CSV table of C-alpha atoms in Angstrom, one decimal:
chain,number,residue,atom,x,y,z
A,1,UNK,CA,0.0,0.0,0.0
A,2,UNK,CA,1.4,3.4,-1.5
A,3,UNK,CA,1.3,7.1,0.5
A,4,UNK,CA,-1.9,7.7,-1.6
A,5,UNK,CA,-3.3,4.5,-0.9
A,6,UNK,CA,-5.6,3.9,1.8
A,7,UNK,CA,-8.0,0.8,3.1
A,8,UNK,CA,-11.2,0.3,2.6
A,9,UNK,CA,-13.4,-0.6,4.8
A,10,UNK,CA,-13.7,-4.2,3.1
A,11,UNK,CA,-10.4,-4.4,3.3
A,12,UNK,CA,-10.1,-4.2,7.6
A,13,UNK,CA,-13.6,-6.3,8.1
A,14,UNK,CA,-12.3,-9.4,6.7
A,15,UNK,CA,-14.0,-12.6,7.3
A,16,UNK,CA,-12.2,-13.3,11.1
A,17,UNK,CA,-12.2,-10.0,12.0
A,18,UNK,CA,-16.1,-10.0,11.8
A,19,UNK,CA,-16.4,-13.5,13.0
A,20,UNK,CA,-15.0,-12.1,16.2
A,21,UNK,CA,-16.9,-9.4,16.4
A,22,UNK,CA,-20.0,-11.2,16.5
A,23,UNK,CA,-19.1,-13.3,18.6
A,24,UNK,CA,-18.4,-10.7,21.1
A,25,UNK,CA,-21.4,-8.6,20.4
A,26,UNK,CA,-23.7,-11.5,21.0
A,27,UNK,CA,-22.0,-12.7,24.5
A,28,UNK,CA,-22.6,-8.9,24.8
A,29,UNK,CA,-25.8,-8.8,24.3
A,30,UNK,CA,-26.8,-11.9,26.4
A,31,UNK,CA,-24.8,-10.1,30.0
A,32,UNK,CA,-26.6,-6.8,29.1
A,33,UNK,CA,-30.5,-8.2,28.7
A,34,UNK,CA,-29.5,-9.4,32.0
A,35,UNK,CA,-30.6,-6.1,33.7
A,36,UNK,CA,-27.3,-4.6,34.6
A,37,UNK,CA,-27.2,-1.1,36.4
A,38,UNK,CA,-23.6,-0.4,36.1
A,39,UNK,CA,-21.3,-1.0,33.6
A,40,UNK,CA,-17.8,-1.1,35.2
A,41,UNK,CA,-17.4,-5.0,35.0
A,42,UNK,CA,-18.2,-4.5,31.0
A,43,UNK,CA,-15.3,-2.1,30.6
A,44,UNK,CA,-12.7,-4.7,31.2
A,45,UNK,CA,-13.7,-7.3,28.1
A,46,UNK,CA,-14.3,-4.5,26.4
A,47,UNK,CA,-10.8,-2.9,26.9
A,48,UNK,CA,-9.4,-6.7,26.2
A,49,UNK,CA,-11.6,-6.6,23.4
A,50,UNK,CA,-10.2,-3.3,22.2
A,51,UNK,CA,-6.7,-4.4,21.9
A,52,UNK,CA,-7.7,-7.8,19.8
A,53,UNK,CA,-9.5,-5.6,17.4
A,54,UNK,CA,-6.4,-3.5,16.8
A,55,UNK,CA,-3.8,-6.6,16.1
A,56,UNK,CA,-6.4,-8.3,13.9
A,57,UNK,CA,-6.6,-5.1,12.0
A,58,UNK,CA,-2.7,-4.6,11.8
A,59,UNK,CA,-2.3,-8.5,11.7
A,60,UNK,CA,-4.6,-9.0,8.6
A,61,UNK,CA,-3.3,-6.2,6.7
A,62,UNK,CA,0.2,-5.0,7.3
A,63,UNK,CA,1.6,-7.0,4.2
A,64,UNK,CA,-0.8,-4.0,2.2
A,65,UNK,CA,2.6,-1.5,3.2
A,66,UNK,CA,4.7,-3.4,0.7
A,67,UNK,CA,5.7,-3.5,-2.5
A,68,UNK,CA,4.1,-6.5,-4.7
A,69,UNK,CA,8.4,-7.7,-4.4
A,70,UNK,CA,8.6,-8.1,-0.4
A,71,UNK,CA,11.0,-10.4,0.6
A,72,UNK,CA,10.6,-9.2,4.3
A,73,UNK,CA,8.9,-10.8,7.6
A,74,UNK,CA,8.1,-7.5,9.5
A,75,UNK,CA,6.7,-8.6,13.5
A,76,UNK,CA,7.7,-5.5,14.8
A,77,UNK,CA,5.3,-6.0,18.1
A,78,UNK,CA,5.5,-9.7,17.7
A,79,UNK,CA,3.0,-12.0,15.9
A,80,UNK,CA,-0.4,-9.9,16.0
A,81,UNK,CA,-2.8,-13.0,14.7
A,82,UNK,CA,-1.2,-14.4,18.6
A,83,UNK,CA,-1.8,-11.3,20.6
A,84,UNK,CA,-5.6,-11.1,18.9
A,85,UNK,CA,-5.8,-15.0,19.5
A,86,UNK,CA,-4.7,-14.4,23.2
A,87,UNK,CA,-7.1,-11.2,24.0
A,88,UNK,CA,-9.8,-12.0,21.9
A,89,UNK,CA,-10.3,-15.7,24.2
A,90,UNK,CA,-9.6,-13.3,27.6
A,91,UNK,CA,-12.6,-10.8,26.5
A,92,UNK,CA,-14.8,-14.0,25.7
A,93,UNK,CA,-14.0,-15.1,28.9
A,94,UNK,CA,-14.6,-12.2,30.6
A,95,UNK,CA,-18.0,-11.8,29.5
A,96,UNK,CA,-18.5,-15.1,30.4
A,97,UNK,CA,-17.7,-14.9,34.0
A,98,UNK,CA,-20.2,-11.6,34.0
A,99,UNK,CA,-23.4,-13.5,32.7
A,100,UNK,CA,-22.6,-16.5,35.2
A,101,UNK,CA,-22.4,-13.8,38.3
A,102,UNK,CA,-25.2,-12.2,36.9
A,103,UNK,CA,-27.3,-15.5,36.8
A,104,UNK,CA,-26.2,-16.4,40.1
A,105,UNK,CA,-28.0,-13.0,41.4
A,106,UNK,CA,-30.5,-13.7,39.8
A,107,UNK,CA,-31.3,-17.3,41.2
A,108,UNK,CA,-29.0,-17.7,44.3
A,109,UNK,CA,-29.1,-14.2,45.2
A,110,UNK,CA,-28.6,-14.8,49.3
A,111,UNK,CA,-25.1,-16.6,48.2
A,112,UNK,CA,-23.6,-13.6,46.3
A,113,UNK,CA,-22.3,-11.8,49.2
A,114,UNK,CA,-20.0,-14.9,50.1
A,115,UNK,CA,-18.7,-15.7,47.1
A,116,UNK,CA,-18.2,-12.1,45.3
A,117,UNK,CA,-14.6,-11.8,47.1
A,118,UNK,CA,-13.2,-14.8,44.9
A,119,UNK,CA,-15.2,-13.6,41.8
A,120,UNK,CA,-13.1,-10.4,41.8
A,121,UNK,CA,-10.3,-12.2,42.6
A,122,UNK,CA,-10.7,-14.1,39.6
A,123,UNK,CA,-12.1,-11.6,37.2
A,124,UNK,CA,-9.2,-9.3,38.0
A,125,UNK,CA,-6.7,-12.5,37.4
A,126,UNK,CA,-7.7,-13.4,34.1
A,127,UNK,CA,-7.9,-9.4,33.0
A,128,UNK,CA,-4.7,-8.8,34.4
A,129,UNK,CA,-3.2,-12.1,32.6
A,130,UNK,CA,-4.5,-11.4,29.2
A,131,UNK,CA,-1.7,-8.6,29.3
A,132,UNK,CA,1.6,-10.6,30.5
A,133,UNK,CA,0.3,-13.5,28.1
A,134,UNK,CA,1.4,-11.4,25.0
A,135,UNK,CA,4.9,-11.4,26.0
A,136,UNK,CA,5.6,-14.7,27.5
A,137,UNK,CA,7.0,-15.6,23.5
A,138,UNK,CA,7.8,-11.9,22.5
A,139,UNK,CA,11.1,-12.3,21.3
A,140,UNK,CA,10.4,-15.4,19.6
A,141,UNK,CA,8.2,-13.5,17.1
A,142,UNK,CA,9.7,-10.2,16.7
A,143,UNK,CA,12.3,-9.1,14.7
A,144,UNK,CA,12.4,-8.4,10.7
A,145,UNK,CA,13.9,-11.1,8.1
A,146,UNK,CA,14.7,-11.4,4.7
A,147,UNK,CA,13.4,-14.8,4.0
A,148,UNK,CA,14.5,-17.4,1.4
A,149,UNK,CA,10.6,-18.0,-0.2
A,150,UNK,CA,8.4,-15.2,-0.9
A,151,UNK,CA,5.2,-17.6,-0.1
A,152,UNK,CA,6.2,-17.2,3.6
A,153,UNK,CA,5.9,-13.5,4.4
A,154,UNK,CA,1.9,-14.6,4.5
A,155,UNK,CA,2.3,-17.0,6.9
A,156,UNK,CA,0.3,-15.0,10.0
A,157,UNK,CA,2.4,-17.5,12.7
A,158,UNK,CA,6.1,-17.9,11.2
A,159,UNK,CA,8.6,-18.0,13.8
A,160,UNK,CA,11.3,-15.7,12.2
A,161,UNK,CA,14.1,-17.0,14.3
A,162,UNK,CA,13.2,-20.8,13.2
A,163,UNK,CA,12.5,-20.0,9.1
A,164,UNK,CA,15.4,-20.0,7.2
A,165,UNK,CA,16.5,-16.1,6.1
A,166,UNK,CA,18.5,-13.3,7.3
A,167,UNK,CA,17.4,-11.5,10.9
A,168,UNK,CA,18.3,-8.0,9.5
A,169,UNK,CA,16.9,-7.0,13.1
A,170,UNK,CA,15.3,-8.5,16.3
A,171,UNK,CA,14.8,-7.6,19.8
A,172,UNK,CA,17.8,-8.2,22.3
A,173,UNK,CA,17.6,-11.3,24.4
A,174,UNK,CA,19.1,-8.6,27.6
A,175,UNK,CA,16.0,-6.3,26.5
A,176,UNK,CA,13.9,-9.2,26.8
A,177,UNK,CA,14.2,-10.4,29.9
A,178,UNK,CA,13.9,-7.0,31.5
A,179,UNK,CA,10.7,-6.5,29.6
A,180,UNK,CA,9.5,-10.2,30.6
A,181,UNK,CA,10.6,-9.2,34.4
A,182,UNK,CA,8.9,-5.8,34.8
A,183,UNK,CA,5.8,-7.5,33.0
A,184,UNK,CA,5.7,-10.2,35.7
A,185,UNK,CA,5.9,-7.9,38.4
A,186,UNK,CA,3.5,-5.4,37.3
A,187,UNK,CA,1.2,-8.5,37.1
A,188,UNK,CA,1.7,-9.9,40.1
A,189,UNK,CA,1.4,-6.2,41.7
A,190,UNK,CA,-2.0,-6.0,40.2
A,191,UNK,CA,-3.3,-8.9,41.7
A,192,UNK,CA,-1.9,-8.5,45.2
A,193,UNK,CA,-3.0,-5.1,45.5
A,194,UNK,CA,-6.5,-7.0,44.1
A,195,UNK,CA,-6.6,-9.3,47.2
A,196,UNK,CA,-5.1,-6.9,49.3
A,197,UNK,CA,-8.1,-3.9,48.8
A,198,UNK,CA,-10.6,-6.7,48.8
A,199,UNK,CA,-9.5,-8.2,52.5
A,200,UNK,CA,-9.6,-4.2,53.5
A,201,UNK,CA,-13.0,-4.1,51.6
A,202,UNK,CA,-14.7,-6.9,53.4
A,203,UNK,CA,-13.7,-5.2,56.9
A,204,UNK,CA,-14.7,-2.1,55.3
A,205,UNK,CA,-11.2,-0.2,56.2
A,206,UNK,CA,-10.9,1.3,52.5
A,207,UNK,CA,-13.4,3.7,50.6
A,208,UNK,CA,-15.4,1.8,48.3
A,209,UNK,CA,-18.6,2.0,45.8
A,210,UNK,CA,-21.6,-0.3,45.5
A,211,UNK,CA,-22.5,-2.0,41.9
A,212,UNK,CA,-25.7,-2.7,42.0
A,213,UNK,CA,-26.3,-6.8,40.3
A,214,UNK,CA,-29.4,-8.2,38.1
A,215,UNK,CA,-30.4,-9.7,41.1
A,216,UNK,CA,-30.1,-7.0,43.6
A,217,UNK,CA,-33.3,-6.3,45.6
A,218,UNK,CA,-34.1,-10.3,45.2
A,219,UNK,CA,-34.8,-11.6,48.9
A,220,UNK,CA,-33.6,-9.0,50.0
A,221,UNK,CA,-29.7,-8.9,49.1
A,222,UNK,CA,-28.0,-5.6,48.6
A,223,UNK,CA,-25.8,-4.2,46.0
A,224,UNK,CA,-22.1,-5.6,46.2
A,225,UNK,CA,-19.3,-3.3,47.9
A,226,UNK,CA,-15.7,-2.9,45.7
A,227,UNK,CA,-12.9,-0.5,46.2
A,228,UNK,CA,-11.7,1.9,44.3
A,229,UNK,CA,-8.6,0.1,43.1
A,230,UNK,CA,-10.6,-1.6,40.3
A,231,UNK,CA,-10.0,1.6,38.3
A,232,UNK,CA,-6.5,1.8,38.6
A,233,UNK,CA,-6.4,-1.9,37.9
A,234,UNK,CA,-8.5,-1.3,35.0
A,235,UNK,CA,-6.5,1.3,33.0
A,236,UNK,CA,-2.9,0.1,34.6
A,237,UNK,CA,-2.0,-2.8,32.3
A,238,UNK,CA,-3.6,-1.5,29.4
A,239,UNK,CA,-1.4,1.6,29.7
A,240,UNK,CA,1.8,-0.5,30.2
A,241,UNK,CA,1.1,-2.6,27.6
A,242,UNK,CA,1.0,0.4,25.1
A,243,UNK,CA,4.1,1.3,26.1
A,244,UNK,CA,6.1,-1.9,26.6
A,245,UNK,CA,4.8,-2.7,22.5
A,246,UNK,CA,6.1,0.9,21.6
A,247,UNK,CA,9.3,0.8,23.0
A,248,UNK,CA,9.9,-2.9,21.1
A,249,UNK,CA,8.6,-1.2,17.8
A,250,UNK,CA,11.3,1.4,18.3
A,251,UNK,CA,13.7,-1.2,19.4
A,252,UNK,CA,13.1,-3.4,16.2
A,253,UNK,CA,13.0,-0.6,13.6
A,254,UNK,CA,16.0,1.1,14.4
A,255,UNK,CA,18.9,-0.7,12.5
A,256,UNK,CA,22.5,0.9,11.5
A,257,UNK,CA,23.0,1.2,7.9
A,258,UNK,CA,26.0,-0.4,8.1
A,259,UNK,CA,24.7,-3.6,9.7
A,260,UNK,CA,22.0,-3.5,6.7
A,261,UNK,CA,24.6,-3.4,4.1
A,262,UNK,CA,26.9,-6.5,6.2
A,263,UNK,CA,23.4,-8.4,6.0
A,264,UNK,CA,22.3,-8.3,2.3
A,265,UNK,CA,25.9,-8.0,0.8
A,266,UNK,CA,25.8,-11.4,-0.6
A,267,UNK,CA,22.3,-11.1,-2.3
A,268,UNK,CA,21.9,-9.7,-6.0
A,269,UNK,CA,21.8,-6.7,-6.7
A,270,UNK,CA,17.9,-6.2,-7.8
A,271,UNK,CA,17.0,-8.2,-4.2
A,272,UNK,CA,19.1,-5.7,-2.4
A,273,UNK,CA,17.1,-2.8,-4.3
A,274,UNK,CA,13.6,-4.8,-3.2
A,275,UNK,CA,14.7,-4.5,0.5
A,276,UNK,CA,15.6,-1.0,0.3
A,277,UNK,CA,12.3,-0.1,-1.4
A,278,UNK,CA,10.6,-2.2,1.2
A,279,UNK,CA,12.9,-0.6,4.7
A,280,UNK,CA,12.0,2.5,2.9
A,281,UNK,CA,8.1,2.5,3.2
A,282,UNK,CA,9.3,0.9,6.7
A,283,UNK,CA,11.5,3.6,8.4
A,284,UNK,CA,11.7,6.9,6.8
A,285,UNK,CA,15.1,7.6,8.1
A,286,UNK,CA,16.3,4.7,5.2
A,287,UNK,CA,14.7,7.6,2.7
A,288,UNK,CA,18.0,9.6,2.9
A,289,UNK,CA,19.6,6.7,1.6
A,290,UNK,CA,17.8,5.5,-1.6
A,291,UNK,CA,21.1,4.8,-3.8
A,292,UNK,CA,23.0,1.3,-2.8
């Protein structure tokens, strides 16, 4: 896909994309006609949700940037069709976990009070996870490669250190493991914090808001108390996320032109001129540099 070139929207809403989408509208559907009040639980598969939409997109249509010649396998934030895989099955799940509480208030409503603790404990796990998952096999996917067959650069889940090619870039093993470390801890963080405000909650030594169930009113029960550290668990990991991905994109697109020229020295000369014209539409620092 040229500078003038833009895509439609049959292009984006291809046949998985909308396949997931309603898949997710109808689970949607089915926890809303439940009678919810508040909509704070929704947020979280629909923030999960959010971020498979956005790696479908970019998974499904990325190969558009280049020229009908690519010879390149560009994962610059890893294998999107995994990371969409991965958030779109957390959302699902998610949602699922809502109707079933919701149910529950609705037929066992006397037993939601005891059990509510371990639902948020386990709603806020599985949100929380959908975010470290995505880099538990980071550096296996990113990097960019020239590879040996053309037919490969449309394989969504090629392992670019595994295919046969030339990693002309890839993200350091060192940088790795700092990314997995911090990753882990901020995930682990979350959820103590989690168990943490909800032991404070139950003794009611925090401040707190009530969320008000499909059930509520039913025998009597009463609205369910949660602290306030749902919100900053709720926009936390997305907001890391975002920033671990854009630091790897940075990290995987900035290459020495001297390291270039070491790696594709042995090609001919018209598949060194395809890789420029690809890096070029790439990284527009390569544009200075247009002559071999």
């Amino acid at each position: 896909m040229s500078e003038e070139n833009y895509l439609t929207i049959r292009q984006i809403f291809n046949e998985t994309l909308i396949r997931d989408v309603i898949l997710f509208i109808s689970l949607f559907i089915f926890c809303i006609a439940q009678n919810w009040n508040n909509i704070l639980l929704f947020v979280f598969p629909l923030i999960s949700f959010g971020f498979a939409l956005f790696f479908r997109i970019i998974g499904t249509n990325k190969w558009r940037i280049f020229s009908k010649e690519n010879l390149l396998l560009y994962n610059p934030i890893g294998s999107e069709k995994r990371h969409a895989n991965r958030f779109r099955f957390i959302s699902i799940f998610l949602l699922i976990l809502i109707f079933w509480y919701g149910a529950e208030s609705l037929y066992h409503p006397q037993l939601v009070d005891n059990y509510f603790p371990f639902f948020v404990l386990f709603f806020i796990f599985a949100y929380s996870f959908g975010f470290f998952w995505i880099f538990i096999d980071l550096w296996k996917f990113s990097g960019i490669k020239l590879i040996d067959e053309e037919k490969e650069i449309f394989e969504e889940s090629s392992d670019i250190i595994n295919k046969n090619g030339t990693l002309l870039s890839y993200l350091n093993l060192n940088a790795y493991k700092y990314i997995s470390i911090i990753n882990l801890f901020l995930f682990f963080l979350m959820n103590i914090l989690n168990i943490i405000f909800n032991v404070f909650n139950l003794i009611h030594f925090v401040p707190e808001f009530y969320i008000s169930l499909p059930g509520t009113g039913i025998e009597g029960s009463l609205p369910i108390n949660v602290s306030f550290v749902l919100y900053v668990i709720l926009i936390f990991p997305p907001i890391s996320t975002i920033i671990t991905l854009f630091y790897v994109y940075r990290s995987i697109n900035y290459f020495s032109r001297e390291d270039l020229n070491k790696s594709i020295e042995h090609l001919p000369i018209e598949i060194q001129k395809q890789v420029f014209e690809n890096l070029q539409l790439l990284n527009k620092k390569l544009n200075k540099h247009k002559n071999l």
